[in-house]
Short mmCIF file of N, CA and C in Angstrom, two decimals:
data_model
loop_
_atom_site.label_atom_id
_atom_site.label_comp_id
_atom_site.label_asym_id
_atom_site.label_seq_id
_atom_site.Cartn_x
_atom_site.Cartn_y
_atom_site.Cartn_z
N PHE A 1 118.16 106.91 83.26
CA PHE A 1 116.76 107.25 83.46
C PHE A 1 116.67 108.59 84.17
N THR A 2 115.62 109.32 83.87
CA THR A 2 115.36 110.60 84.53
C THR A 2 114.00 110.52 85.21
N PRO A 3 113.71 111.47 86.12
CA PRO A 3 112.42 111.42 86.82
C PRO A 3 111.21 111.46 85.88
N ASP A 4 111.38 112.02 84.68
CA ASP A 4 110.24 112.09 83.76
C ASP A 4 110.29 111.00 82.68
N SER A 5 111.08 109.96 82.89
CA SER A 5 111.16 108.86 81.93
C SER A 5 109.85 108.07 81.91
N TRP A 6 109.57 107.50 80.76
CA TRP A 6 108.42 106.61 80.60
C TRP A 6 108.97 105.24 80.21
N LEU A 7 108.38 104.19 80.75
CA LEU A 7 108.77 102.83 80.39
C LEU A 7 107.62 102.21 79.59
N PHE A 8 107.93 101.69 78.42
CA PHE A 8 106.94 101.02 77.57
C PHE A 8 107.36 99.57 77.40
N PHE A 9 106.40 98.69 77.46
CA PHE A 9 106.67 97.26 77.30
C PHE A 9 105.70 96.70 76.28
N GLY A 10 106.20 95.80 75.44
CA GLY A 10 105.35 95.17 74.45
C GLY A 10 104.77 93.86 74.96
N LYS A 11 103.97 93.25 74.12
CA LYS A 11 103.38 91.96 74.45
C LYS A 11 104.48 90.90 74.55
N GLU A 12 104.27 89.92 75.43
CA GLU A 12 105.26 88.83 75.55
C GLU A 12 105.46 88.12 74.22
N THR A 13 104.43 88.00 73.44
CA THR A 13 104.51 87.25 72.19
C THR A 13 105.08 88.05 71.03
N ALA A 14 105.06 89.38 71.10
CA ALA A 14 105.45 90.18 69.94
C ALA A 14 106.42 91.31 70.25
N GLY A 15 106.56 91.69 71.50
CA GLY A 15 107.40 92.84 71.82
C GLY A 15 106.72 94.14 71.41
N LEU A 16 107.50 95.20 71.35
CA LEU A 16 106.98 96.50 70.91
C LEU A 16 106.85 96.50 69.39
N PRO A 17 105.89 97.25 68.86
CA PRO A 17 105.73 97.32 67.40
C PRO A 17 107.00 97.87 66.74
N LEU A 18 107.31 97.34 65.56
CA LEU A 18 108.51 97.76 64.82
C LEU A 18 108.53 99.27 64.60
N GLU A 19 107.40 99.86 64.25
CA GLU A 19 107.35 101.31 64.01
C GLU A 19 107.78 102.09 65.26
N PHE A 20 107.33 101.65 66.41
CA PHE A 20 107.70 102.30 67.68
C PHE A 20 109.20 102.17 67.91
N ARG A 21 109.73 100.95 67.73
CA ARG A 21 111.17 100.71 67.95
C ARG A 21 112.02 101.52 66.99
N GLU A 22 111.59 101.63 65.74
CA GLU A 22 112.36 102.42 64.77
C GLU A 22 112.30 103.90 65.09
N ARG A 23 111.14 104.38 65.50
CA ARG A 23 110.97 105.81 65.80
C ARG A 23 111.82 106.23 67.00
N PHE A 24 111.93 105.36 68.01
CA PHE A 24 112.66 105.70 69.24
C PHE A 24 113.91 104.83 69.42
N ARG A 25 114.52 104.45 68.31
CA ARG A 25 115.67 103.54 68.33
C ARG A 25 116.76 103.98 69.31
N ASP A 26 117.06 105.26 69.35
CA ASP A 26 118.13 105.76 70.21
C ASP A 26 117.76 105.74 71.69
N ARG A 27 116.50 105.48 72.01
CA ARG A 27 116.07 105.46 73.41
C ARG A 27 115.57 104.09 73.86
N CYS A 28 115.63 103.11 72.98
CA CYS A 28 115.18 101.77 73.36
C CYS A 28 116.27 101.03 74.13
N ILE A 29 115.83 100.24 75.09
CA ILE A 29 116.75 99.43 75.89
C ILE A 29 116.41 97.97 75.63
N ARG A 30 117.42 97.19 75.39
CA ARG A 30 117.25 95.76 75.15
C ARG A 30 117.86 95.01 76.32
N LEU A 31 117.10 94.09 76.90
CA LEU A 31 117.64 93.23 77.94
C LEU A 31 118.34 92.06 77.26
N PRO A 32 119.64 91.87 77.50
CA PRO A 32 120.36 90.80 76.83
C PRO A 32 119.85 89.42 77.25
N MET A 33 119.84 88.52 76.31
CA MET A 33 119.35 87.16 76.55
C MET A 33 120.40 86.16 76.07
N VAL A 34 120.42 84.99 76.68
CA VAL A 34 121.26 83.91 76.17
C VAL A 34 120.47 83.20 75.07
N SER A 35 121.16 82.65 74.10
CA SER A 35 120.49 82.12 72.91
C SER A 35 119.46 81.03 73.17
N PRO A 36 119.62 80.12 74.15
CA PRO A 36 118.59 79.11 74.34
C PRO A 36 117.26 79.67 74.88
N ALA A 37 117.29 80.83 75.50
CA ALA A 37 116.08 81.40 76.09
C ALA A 37 115.30 82.16 75.02
N ARG A 38 114.01 81.92 74.94
CA ARG A 38 113.17 82.60 73.94
C ARG A 38 112.93 84.05 74.34
N SER A 39 112.53 84.27 75.60
CA SER A 39 112.26 85.63 76.06
C SER A 39 112.12 85.64 77.58
N LEU A 40 112.19 86.83 78.14
CA LEU A 40 111.89 87.00 79.56
C LEU A 40 110.39 87.18 79.72
N ASN A 41 109.85 86.69 80.79
CA ASN A 41 108.46 86.93 81.14
C ASN A 41 108.27 88.45 81.26
N LEU A 42 107.14 88.95 80.80
CA LEU A 42 106.90 90.39 80.82
C LEU A 42 107.00 90.97 82.22
N SER A 43 106.44 90.28 83.21
CA SER A 43 106.50 90.82 84.57
C SER A 43 107.94 90.88 85.08
N ASN A 44 108.79 89.93 84.68
CA ASN A 44 110.20 89.98 85.07
C ASN A 44 110.91 91.15 84.39
N SER A 45 110.59 91.39 83.13
CA SER A 45 111.19 92.52 82.41
C SER A 45 110.80 93.85 83.06
N VAL A 46 109.53 93.98 83.42
CA VAL A 46 109.05 95.19 84.09
C VAL A 46 109.78 95.36 85.42
N ALA A 47 109.93 94.29 86.18
CA ALA A 47 110.61 94.37 87.47
C ALA A 47 112.06 94.80 87.31
N VAL A 48 112.78 94.23 86.34
CA VAL A 48 114.19 94.56 86.13
C VAL A 48 114.35 96.04 85.77
N LEU A 49 113.58 96.52 84.81
CA LEU A 49 113.73 97.91 84.37
C LEU A 49 113.21 98.91 85.39
N THR A 50 112.13 98.58 86.09
CA THR A 50 111.63 99.47 87.12
C THR A 50 112.64 99.60 88.25
N TYR A 51 113.21 98.47 88.67
CA TYR A 51 114.24 98.52 89.71
C TYR A 51 115.42 99.38 89.25
N GLU A 52 115.90 99.19 88.03
CA GLU A 52 117.06 99.95 87.56
C GLU A 52 116.74 101.44 87.46
N ALA A 53 115.56 101.78 86.99
CA ALA A 53 115.17 103.19 86.92
C ALA A 53 115.14 103.81 88.32
N LEU A 54 114.54 103.10 89.27
CA LEU A 54 114.49 103.60 90.65
C LEU A 54 115.88 103.67 91.28
N ARG A 55 116.72 102.67 91.00
CA ARG A 55 118.08 102.67 91.54
C ARG A 55 118.86 103.88 91.05
N GLN A 56 118.74 104.18 89.76
CA GLN A 56 119.46 105.32 89.20
C GLN A 56 118.97 106.65 89.77
N GLN A 57 117.74 106.68 90.24
CA GLN A 57 117.18 107.89 90.85
C GLN A 57 117.31 107.86 92.37
N GLU A 58 118.08 106.89 92.88
CA GLU A 58 118.31 106.71 94.32
C GLU A 58 117.00 106.48 95.08
N PHE A 59 116.10 105.72 94.47
CA PHE A 59 114.86 105.28 95.09
C PHE A 59 114.07 106.42 95.74
N PRO A 60 113.68 107.44 94.97
CA PRO A 60 112.96 108.58 95.57
C PRO A 60 111.68 108.13 96.26
N GLY A 61 111.54 108.53 97.51
CA GLY A 61 110.34 108.23 98.27
C GLY A 61 110.26 106.81 98.81
N LEU A 62 111.21 105.96 98.46
CA LEU A 62 111.14 104.56 98.90
C LEU A 62 112.12 104.23 100.02
N MET A 63 113.11 105.04 100.21
CA MET A 63 114.13 104.72 101.21
C MET A 63 113.60 104.78 102.63
N ARG A 64 112.57 105.56 102.88
CA ARG A 64 112.08 105.73 104.24
C ARG A 64 110.78 104.98 104.46
N CYS A 65 110.56 103.92 103.70
CA CYS A 65 109.31 103.15 103.80
C CYS A 65 109.59 101.72 104.22
N GLY A 66 108.61 101.09 104.80
CA GLY A 66 108.70 99.68 105.12
C GLY A 66 109.31 99.39 106.47
N GLU A 67 109.34 98.12 106.79
CA GLU A 67 109.80 97.67 108.11
C GLU A 67 111.28 97.96 108.37
N MET A 68 112.09 98.01 107.31
CA MET A 68 113.53 98.20 107.49
C MET A 68 113.95 99.67 107.43
N ALA A 69 113.02 100.59 107.30
CA ALA A 69 113.35 102.01 107.22
C ALA A 69 113.97 102.47 108.54
N LYS A 70 114.93 103.37 108.43
CA LYS A 70 115.60 103.90 109.62
C LYS A 70 115.08 105.27 109.96
#
């Protein structure tokens, strides 16, 4: 992820449109799932990818915030 990355999420019931996925195939990220699970809740998917994007950017602006900030 880069500072100017955009995260797009589809509907829980349908995901992102096929046209979108085909157009940006080389930039799409798939969260792996075990076969018995139908899908991840959308809010959980957003949380996972947002955390990973921020982690890769070393949490810009977040390290000095909150009760545990040093």
